[in-house]
PDB file of C-alpha atoms in Angstrom:
ATOM      1  CA  GLY Q   1       7.436   5.578  10.639  1.00 52.00           C
ATOM      2  CA  GLN Q   2       6.030   8.892   9.540  1.00 60.00           C
ATOM      3  CA  GLN Q   3       2.391   8.956   8.592  1.00 71.00           C
ATOM      4  CA  LEU Q   4       0.472  11.498   6.672  1.00 90.00           C
ATOM      5  CA  ASN Q   5      -2.543  13.269   8.153  1.00 95.00           C
ATOM      6  CA  GLN Q   6      -5.497  12.077   6.111  1.00 97.00           C
ATOM      7  CA  SER Q   7      -9.035  13.318   6.605  1.00 97.00           C
ATOM      8  CA  PRO Q   8     -11.782  12.627   7.002  1.00 97.00           C
ATOM      9  CA  GLN Q   9     -11.400   9.241   8.649  1.00 96.00           C
ATOM     10  CA  SER Q  10     -14.779   8.117   7.339  1.00 97.00           C
ATOM     11  CA  MET Q  11     -17.565   9.409   5.134  1.00 96.00           C
ATOM     12  CA  PHE Q  12     -21.174   8.340   4.681  1.00 96.00           C
ATOM     13  CA  ILE Q  13     -22.737   9.802   1.563  1.00 96.00           C
ATOM     14  CA  GLN Q  14     -25.678   9.357  -0.759  1.00 97.00           C
ATOM     15  CA  GLU Q  15     -25.184   7.955  -4.229  1.00 97.00           C
ATOM     16  CA  GLY Q  16     -24.614  10.799  -6.680  1.00 97.00           C
ATOM     17  CA  GLU Q  17     -22.911  13.103  -4.205  1.00 97.00           C
ATOM     18  CA  ASP Q  18     -19.396  14.395  -4.643  1.00 97.00           C
ATOM     19  CA  VAL Q  19     -16.637  13.414  -2.214  1.00 96.00           C
ATOM     20  CA  SER Q  20     -13.470  15.179  -1.165  1.00 98.00           C
ATOM     21  CA  MET Q  21     -10.627  13.929   1.012  1.00 98.00           C
ATOM     22  CA  ASN Q  22      -7.169  15.269   1.658  1.00 97.00           C
ATOM     23  CA  CYS Q  23      -3.746  14.546   3.049  1.00 97.00           C
ATOM     24  CA  THR Q  24      -1.213  16.825   4.652  1.00 97.00           C
ATOM     25  CA  SER Q  25       2.347  16.343   5.748  1.00 95.00           C
ATOM     26  CA  SER Q  26       4.910  18.311   7.709  1.00 92.00           C
ATOM     27  CA  SER Q  27       7.563  17.431   5.145  1.00 90.00           C
ATOM     28  CA  ILE Q  28       7.878  17.614   1.370  1.00 92.00           C
ATOM     29  CA  PHE Q  29       7.162  14.752  -1.001  1.00 92.00           C
ATOM     30  CA  ASN Q  30       8.125  14.514  -4.649  1.00 91.00           C
ATOM     31  CA  THR Q  31       5.313  12.154  -5.564  1.00 93.00           C
ATOM     32  CA  TRP Q  32       1.776  11.824  -4.222  1.00 95.00           C
ATOM     33  CA  LEU Q  33      -0.261   8.713  -4.836  1.00 95.00           C
ATOM     34  CA  TRP Q  34      -3.851   7.765  -4.163  1.00 97.00           C
ATOM     35  CA  TYR Q  35      -4.886   4.134  -3.699  1.00 97.00           C
ATOM     36  CA  LYS Q  36      -8.196   2.393  -3.099  1.00 97.00           C
ATOM     37  CA  GLN Q  37      -8.461  -0.813  -1.075  1.00 97.00           C
ATOM     38  CA  ASP Q  38     -11.450  -3.145  -1.097  1.00 95.00           C
ATOM     39  CA  PRO Q  39     -11.958  -5.583   1.806  1.00 91.00           C
ATOM     40  CA  GLY Q  40      -9.551  -8.522   1.695  1.00 91.00           C
ATOM     41  CA  GLU Q  41      -7.625  -7.157  -1.257  1.00 94.00           C
ATOM     42  CA  GLY Q  42      -4.506  -5.136  -1.889  1.00 95.00           C
ATOM     43  CA  PRO Q  43      -4.562  -1.414  -2.664  1.00 96.00           C
ATOM     44  CA  VAL Q  44      -5.106  -0.406  -6.273  1.00 95.00           C
ATOM     45  CA  LEU Q  45      -3.380   2.671  -7.662  1.00 94.00           C
ATOM     46  CA  LEU Q  46      -5.882   5.340  -8.701  1.00 96.00           C
ATOM     47  CA  ILE Q  47      -3.792   8.395  -9.491  1.00 96.00           C
ATOM     48  CA  ALA Q  48      -0.102   9.306  -9.339  1.00 94.00           C
ATOM     49  CA  LEU Q  49       1.034  12.948  -9.134  1.00 95.00           C
ATOM     50  CA  TYR Q  50       4.594  13.998  -9.908  1.00 93.00           C
ATOM     51  CA  LYS Q  51       4.715  17.787 -10.037  1.00 94.00           C
ATOM     52  CA  ALA Q  52       3.718  20.486  -7.578  1.00 95.00           C
ATOM     53  CA  GLY Q  53       0.438  22.028  -8.689  1.00 95.00           C
ATOM     54  CA  GLU Q  54      -0.401  19.105 -10.974  1.00 95.00           C
ATOM     55  CA  LEU Q  55      -4.093  18.345 -11.376  1.00 97.00           C
ATOM     56  CA  THR Q  56      -4.855  14.905 -12.778  1.00 97.00           C
ATOM     57  CA  SER Q  57      -8.118  13.122 -13.545  1.00 97.00           C
ATOM     58  CA  ASN Q  58      -8.996   9.476 -13.902  1.00 95.00           C
ATOM     59  CA  GLY Q  59     -12.644   9.189 -14.885  1.00 97.00           C
ATOM     60  CA  ARG Q  60     -14.718  10.604 -12.028  1.00 97.00           C
ATOM     61  CA  LEU Q  61     -11.623  10.986  -9.854  1.00 98.00           C
ATOM     62  CA  THR Q  62      -9.529  14.131  -9.708  1.00 98.00           C
ATOM     63  CA  ALA Q  63      -6.443  14.645  -7.578  1.00 98.00           C
ATOM     64  CA  GLN Q  64      -4.089  17.551  -7.065  1.00 97.00           C
ATOM     65  CA  PHE Q  65      -0.498  17.808  -5.882  1.00 96.00           C
ATOM     66  CA  GLY Q  66      -0.298  20.824  -3.578  1.00 96.00           C
ATOM     67  CA  ILE Q  67       1.934  23.749  -4.490  1.00 96.00           C
ATOM     68  CA  THR Q  68       3.876  23.432  -1.244  1.00 94.00           C
ATOM     69  CA  ARG Q  69       4.410  19.700  -1.953  1.00 94.00           C
ATOM     70  CA  LYS Q  70       3.088  19.000   1.528  1.00 95.00           C
ATOM     71  CA  ASP Q  71      -0.488  18.162   0.649  1.00 96.00           C
ATOM     72  CA  SER Q  72      -2.810  16.532  -1.851  1.00 98.00           C
ATOM     73  CA  PHE Q  73      -6.530  16.086  -2.281  1.00 98.00           C
ATOM     74  CA  LEU Q  74      -8.737  13.568  -4.042  1.00 98.00           C
ATOM     75  CA  ASN Q  75     -12.218  14.340  -5.333  1.00 98.00           C
ATOM     76  CA  ILE Q  76     -14.764  11.791  -6.500  1.00 98.00           C
ATOM     77  CA  SER Q  77     -17.682  13.171  -8.463  1.00 98.00           C
ATOM     78  CA  ALA Q  78     -21.142  11.628  -8.741  1.00 97.00           C
ATOM     79  CA  SER Q  79     -20.362   8.746  -6.386  1.00 97.00           C
ATOM     80  CA  ILE Q  80     -21.726   5.262  -7.079  1.00 97.00           C
ATOM     81  CA  PRO Q  81     -22.041   2.222  -4.787  1.00 95.00           C
ATOM     82  CA  SER Q  82     -18.862   0.613  -6.133  1.00 95.00           C
ATOM     83  CA  ASP Q  83     -16.866   3.584  -4.858  1.00 97.00           C
ATOM     84  CA  VAL Q  84     -17.193   2.035  -1.401  1.00 97.00           C
ATOM     85  CA  GLY Q  85     -13.814   1.170   0.103  1.00 97.00           C
ATOM     86  CA  ILE Q  86     -10.845   2.627   1.909  1.00 97.00           C
ATOM     87  CA  TYR Q  87      -8.883   5.350   0.157  1.00 98.00           C
ATOM     88  CA  PHE Q  88      -5.240   5.867   1.099  1.00 97.00           C
ATOM     89  CA  CYS Q  89      -2.979   8.724   0.221  1.00 97.00           C
ATOM     90  CA  ALA Q  90       0.742   8.018   0.039  1.00 95.00           C
ATOM     91  CA  GLY Q  91       3.779  10.225  -0.331  1.00 93.00           C
ATOM     92  CA  GLN Q  92       7.084   9.265  -1.843  1.00 90.00           C
ATOM     93  CA  ARG Q  93      10.320  11.205  -1.473  1.00 85.00           C
ATOM     94  CA  GLY Q  94      11.901   9.461  -4.430  1.00 71.00           C
ATOM     95  CA  LYS Q  95      15.507  10.013  -3.508  1.00 67.00           C
ATOM     96  CA  GLY Q  96      18.206   9.184  -1.022  1.00 63.00           C
ATOM     97  CA  SER Q  97      18.009   6.378   1.468  1.00 58.00           C
ATOM     98  CA  THR Q  98      14.213   6.382   1.412  1.00 62.00           C
ATOM     99  CA  LEU Q  99      13.982   6.023  -2.371  1.00 67.00           C
ATOM    100  CA  GLY Q 100      10.718   4.362  -3.283  1.00 80.00           C
ATOM    101  CA  ARG Q 101       9.415   4.130   0.246  1.00 87.00           C
ATOM    102  CA  LEU Q 102       5.754   5.093   0.666  1.00 91.00           C
ATOM    103  CA  TYR Q 103       4.448   7.016   3.654  1.00 92.00           C
ATOM    104  CA  PHE Q 104       0.759   6.296   4.049  1.00 94.00           C
ATOM    105  CA  GLY Q 105      -2.184   8.178   5.417  1.00 95.00           C
ATOM    106  CA  ARG Q 106      -4.490   6.374   7.828  1.00 94.00           C
ATOM    107  CA  GLY Q 107      -7.161   5.986   5.178  1.00 96.00           C
ATOM    108  CA  THR Q 108     -10.644   7.319   4.525  1.00 97.00           C
ATOM    109  CA  GLN Q 109     -13.454   4.772   4.764  1.00 97.00           C
ATOM    110  CA  LEU Q 110     -16.099   5.691   2.197  1.00 97.00           C
ATOM    111  CA  THR Q 111     -19.644   4.359   2.439  1.00 97.00           C
ATOM    112  CA  VAL Q 112     -22.126   5.143  -0.317  1.00 96.00           C
ATOM    113  CA  TRP Q 113     -25.852   4.705   0.303  1.00 92.00           C
ATOM    114  CA  PRO Q 114     -27.969   3.874  -2.743  1.00 88.00           C
TER     115      PRO Q 114
ATOM    116  CA  GLY B   1      -0.063  -3.276 -17.215  1.00 67.00           C
ATOM    117  CA  ALA B   2       1.579  -3.475 -13.784  1.00 80.00           C
ATOM    118  CA  VAL B   3      -0.060  -6.620 -12.453  1.00 92.00           C
ATOM    119  CA  VAL B   4       1.261  -8.110  -9.234  1.00 95.00           C
ATOM    120  CA  SER B   5       0.242 -11.605  -8.214  1.00 95.00           C
ATOM    121  CA  GLN B   6       0.494 -12.801  -4.619  1.00 97.00           C
ATOM    122  CA  HIS B   7       0.102 -16.397  -3.563  1.00 97.00           C
ATOM    123  CA  PRO B   8      -1.420 -17.952  -1.537  1.00 97.00           C
ATOM    124  CA  SER B   9      -4.366 -15.686  -0.811  1.00 96.00           C
ATOM    125  CA  ARG B  10      -5.128 -17.420   2.456  1.00 97.00           C
ATOM    126  CA  VAL B  11      -3.196 -19.721   4.777  1.00 96.00           C
ATOM    127  CA  ILE B  12      -4.365 -21.430   7.947  1.00 97.00           C
ATOM    128  CA  CYS B  13      -1.763 -23.475   9.781  1.00 94.00           C
ATOM    129  CA  LYS B  14      -0.599 -24.674  13.149  1.00 96.00           C
ATOM    130  CA  SER B  15       1.712 -22.795  15.434  1.00 96.00           C
ATOM    131  CA  GLY B  16       5.365 -23.571  14.703  1.00 96.00           C
ATOM    132  CA  THR B  17       4.869 -23.981  10.964  1.00 95.00           C
ATOM    133  CA  SER B  18       6.891 -21.939   8.496  1.00 97.00           C
ATOM    134  CA  VAL B  19       4.882 -20.263   5.752  1.00 97.00           C
ATOM    135  CA  LYS B  20       6.155 -18.973   2.417  1.00 97.00           C
ATOM    136  CA  ILE B  21       4.349 -16.231   0.496  1.00 98.00           C
ATOM    137  CA  GLU B  22       5.198 -15.459  -3.121  1.00 97.00           C
ATOM    138  CA  CYS B  23       4.947 -12.131  -4.894  1.00 96.00           C
ATOM    139  CA  ARG B  24       5.286 -11.970  -8.662  1.00 96.00           C
ATOM    140  CA  SER B  25       5.231  -9.066 -11.081  1.00 94.00           C
ATOM    141  CA  LEU B  26       3.465 -10.554 -14.092  1.00 94.00           C
ATOM    142  CA  ASP B  27       3.951  -7.992 -16.834  1.00 92.00           C
ATOM    143  CA  PHE B  28       6.919  -5.928 -15.754  1.00 92.00           C
ATOM    144  CA  GLN B  29      10.326  -6.313 -14.177  1.00 93.00           C
ATOM    145  CA  ALA B  30      10.464  -5.137 -10.593  1.00 91.00           C
ATOM    146  CA  THR B  31      13.773  -3.837  -9.337  1.00 90.00           C
ATOM    147  CA  THR B  32      12.272  -3.225  -5.938  1.00 91.00           C
ATOM    148  CA  MET B  33       9.639  -5.115  -3.983  1.00 93.00           C
ATOM    149  CA  PHE B  34       8.128  -4.224  -0.639  1.00 95.00           C
ATOM    150  CA  TRP B  35       6.456  -6.284   2.061  1.00 97.00           C
ATOM    151  CA  TYR B  36       3.746  -4.861   4.299  1.00 97.00           C
ATOM    152  CA  ARG B  37       1.643  -6.014   7.173  1.00 97.00           C
ATOM    153  CA  GLN B  38      -1.832  -4.663   7.774  1.00 96.00           C
ATOM    154  CA  PHE B  39      -3.979  -5.005  10.887  1.00 92.00           C
ATOM    155  CA  PRO B  40      -7.782  -4.586  10.717  1.00 89.00           C
ATOM    156  CA  LYS B  41      -8.916  -1.025  10.095  1.00 86.00           C
ATOM    157  CA  GLN B  42      -5.345   0.236   9.959  1.00 90.00           C
ATOM    158  CA  SER B  43      -2.984   1.465   7.311  1.00 92.00           C
ATOM    159  CA  LEU B  44      -0.189  -0.561   5.757  1.00 94.00           C
ATOM    160  CA  MET B  45       2.937  -1.010   7.842  1.00 94.00           C
ATOM    161  CA  LEU B  46       6.157  -1.461   5.893  1.00 94.00           C
ATOM    162  CA  MET B  47       8.154  -4.483   7.011  1.00 96.00           C
ATOM    163  CA  ALA B  48      11.013  -4.548   4.537  1.00 95.00           C
ATOM    164  CA  THR B  49      12.272  -3.370   1.187  1.00 92.00           C
ATOM    165  CA  SER B  50      14.014  -5.775  -1.150  1.00 91.00           C
ATOM    166  CA  ASN B  51      16.062  -5.037  -4.226  1.00 87.00           C
ATOM    167  CA  GLU B  52      16.763  -7.778  -6.732  1.00 85.00           C
ATOM    168  CA  GLY B  53      20.019  -9.520  -5.939  1.00 82.00           C
ATOM    169  CA  SER B  54      20.564  -7.706  -2.640  1.00 85.00           C
ATOM    170  CA  LYS B  55      19.763  -8.344   0.977  1.00 87.00           C
ATOM    171  CA  ALA B  56      16.474  -6.913   2.141  1.00 91.00           C
ATOM    172  CA  THR B  57      16.361  -3.793   4.300  1.00 92.00           C
ATOM    173  CA  TYR B  58      14.153  -4.335   7.318  1.00 95.00           C
ATOM    174  CA  GLU B  59      12.222  -1.701   9.209  1.00 93.00           C
ATOM    175  CA  GLN B  60      12.976  -1.120  12.857  1.00 93.00           C
ATOM    176  CA  GLY B  61      11.324  -3.721  15.035  1.00 94.00           C
ATOM    177  CA  VAL B  62      10.958  -6.322  12.273  1.00 95.00           C
ATOM    178  CA  GLU B  63      12.987  -9.461  12.973  1.00 94.00           C
ATOM    179  CA  LYS B  64      14.965 -10.469   9.911  1.00 93.00           C
ATOM    180  CA  ASP B  65      15.373 -14.040  11.155  1.00 95.00           C
ATOM    181  CA  LYS B  66      11.635 -14.307  11.661  1.00 96.00           C
ATOM    182  CA  PHE B  67      10.606 -12.841   8.316  1.00 97.00           C
ATOM    183  CA  LEU B  68      12.981 -14.136   5.645  1.00 96.00           C
ATOM    184  CA  ILE B  69      12.858 -12.268   2.366  1.00 95.00           C
ATOM    185  CA  ASN B  70      14.341 -13.426  -0.911  1.00 92.00           C
ATOM    186  CA  HIS B  71      14.294 -11.417  -4.136  1.00 89.00           C
ATOM    187  CA  ALA B  72      16.098 -13.740  -6.494  1.00 83.00           C
ATOM    188  CA  SER B  73      14.776 -12.419  -9.787  1.00 91.00           C
ATOM    189  CA  LEU B  74      13.226  -9.302 -11.255  1.00 92.00           C
ATOM    190  CA  THR B  75       9.788 -10.872 -11.129  1.00 94.00           C
ATOM    191  CA  LEU B  76       9.719 -12.821  -7.869  1.00 94.00           C
ATOM    192  CA  SER B  77      10.127 -12.072  -4.188  1.00 95.00           C
ATOM    193  CA  THR B  78       9.242 -14.398  -1.335  1.00 96.00           C
ATOM    194  CA  LEU B  79       8.488 -13.804   2.327  1.00 97.00           C
ATOM    195  CA  THR B  80       8.878 -16.754   4.684  1.00 97.00           C
ATOM    196  CA  VAL B  81       7.374 -16.453   8.154  1.00 97.00           C
ATOM    197  CA  THR B  82       9.461 -18.883  10.158  1.00 97.00           C
ATOM    198  CA  SER B  83       8.045 -20.811  13.097  1.00 96.00           C
ATOM    199  CA  ALA B  84       4.845 -18.807  12.957  1.00 95.00           C
ATOM    200  CA  HIS B  85       2.854 -18.130  16.120  1.00 95.00           C
ATOM    201  CA  PRO B  86      -0.680 -16.766  16.629  1.00 95.00           C
ATOM    202  CA  GLU B  87       0.645 -13.220  17.023  1.00 95.00           C
ATOM    203  CA  ASP B  88       1.969 -13.448  13.455  1.00 96.00           C
ATOM    204  CA  SER B  89      -1.599 -13.774  12.173  1.00 96.00           C
ATOM    205  CA  SER B  90      -2.225 -10.803   9.914  1.00 96.00           C
ATOM    206  CA  PHE B  91      -2.805  -9.611   6.357  1.00 97.00           C
ATOM    207  CA  TYR B  92       0.507  -9.530   4.473  1.00 98.00           C
ATOM    208  CA  ILE B  93       0.725  -7.526   1.257  1.00 97.00           C
ATOM    209  CA  CYS B  94       3.544  -7.185  -1.231  1.00 97.00           C
ATOM    210  CA  SER B  95       4.128  -4.475  -3.783  1.00 95.00           C
ATOM    211  CA  ALA B  96       6.479  -4.056  -6.700  1.00 94.00           C
ATOM    212  CA  SER B  97       7.892  -1.131  -8.617  1.00 91.00           C
ATOM    213  CA  ARG B  98       9.898  -0.996 -11.824  1.00 89.00           C
ATOM    214  CA  THR B  99      12.537   1.171 -10.221  1.00 81.00           C
ATOM    215  CA  GLY B 100      12.873   2.529  -6.723  1.00 66.00           C
ATOM    216  CA  ASN B 101      11.032   5.783  -7.368  1.00 72.00           C
ATOM    217  CA  GLN B 102       8.214   4.454  -9.569  1.00 82.00           C
ATOM    218  CA  PRO B 103       4.696   3.920  -8.161  1.00 87.00           C
ATOM    219  CA  GLN B 104       4.225   0.709  -6.244  1.00 90.00           C
ATOM    220  CA  HIS B 105       1.669  -1.802  -7.491  1.00 94.00           C
ATOM    221  CA  PHE B 106       0.227  -4.119  -4.894  1.00 95.00           C
ATOM    222  CA  GLY B 107      -0.650  -7.782  -4.787  1.00 96.00           C
ATOM    223  CA  ASP B 108      -4.002  -8.916  -3.411  1.00 95.00           C
ATOM    224  CA  GLY B 109      -2.570  -9.857  -0.050  1.00 96.00           C
ATOM    225  CA  THR B 110      -2.275 -13.060   1.972  1.00 97.00           C
ATOM    226  CA  ARG B 111      -4.469 -13.644   4.993  1.00 97.00           C
ATOM    227  CA  LEU B 112      -2.330 -15.643   7.437  1.00 97.00           C
ATOM    228  CA  SER B 113      -4.056 -17.337  10.348  1.00 97.00           C
ATOM    229  CA  ILE B 114      -1.968 -19.260  12.877  1.00 96.00           C
ATOM    230  CA  LEU B 115      -3.898 -21.569  15.177  1.00 94.00           C
TER     231      LEU B 115
END
């Protein structure tokens, strides 16, 4: 199935630094979602975006739904060791035969050094 | 809210055994549930979508007779891996959403190991 282009694939940063990752797609999505997955667990929803141009925060996390509806970014400010994990973007068309289906990025592995 | 429970978290069994995995939405009613498979260091691969009271829709390449899905109520879906073989060993994850176009909330996954 279609996958989103997520970058970077991995990041190694110092505690306290800011982080930015993004996803792009060749087609339009009506919803963008960002999930975090810890080893051996299921993904946890971080932020959901529903409108083009929307900028939403959740604590130290901020995500934006691109104006073209073909991209989204996630920023993490002042990273801490527990931010370690894999971050996935996901797009959802929300209509038609693919209603509800998520198209995932390949993930960004974040490592935070104390 | 939006808690999804998946059970068991880990299964180790012999080749030829059938294994059932349960996915429950604990604090909401899930019209739609999804089943994924994830290989190490890879993204989630959708196997099938199930709507309560309907037959599941399987993705291309996923054998419906091998991976039996039942979504009998608004809070429970089950995936049965029939006659499992070592190549079926993987991390299986379910998700649930209130309606088809609502965000999916994931269970904690089931690590299946077939000897």
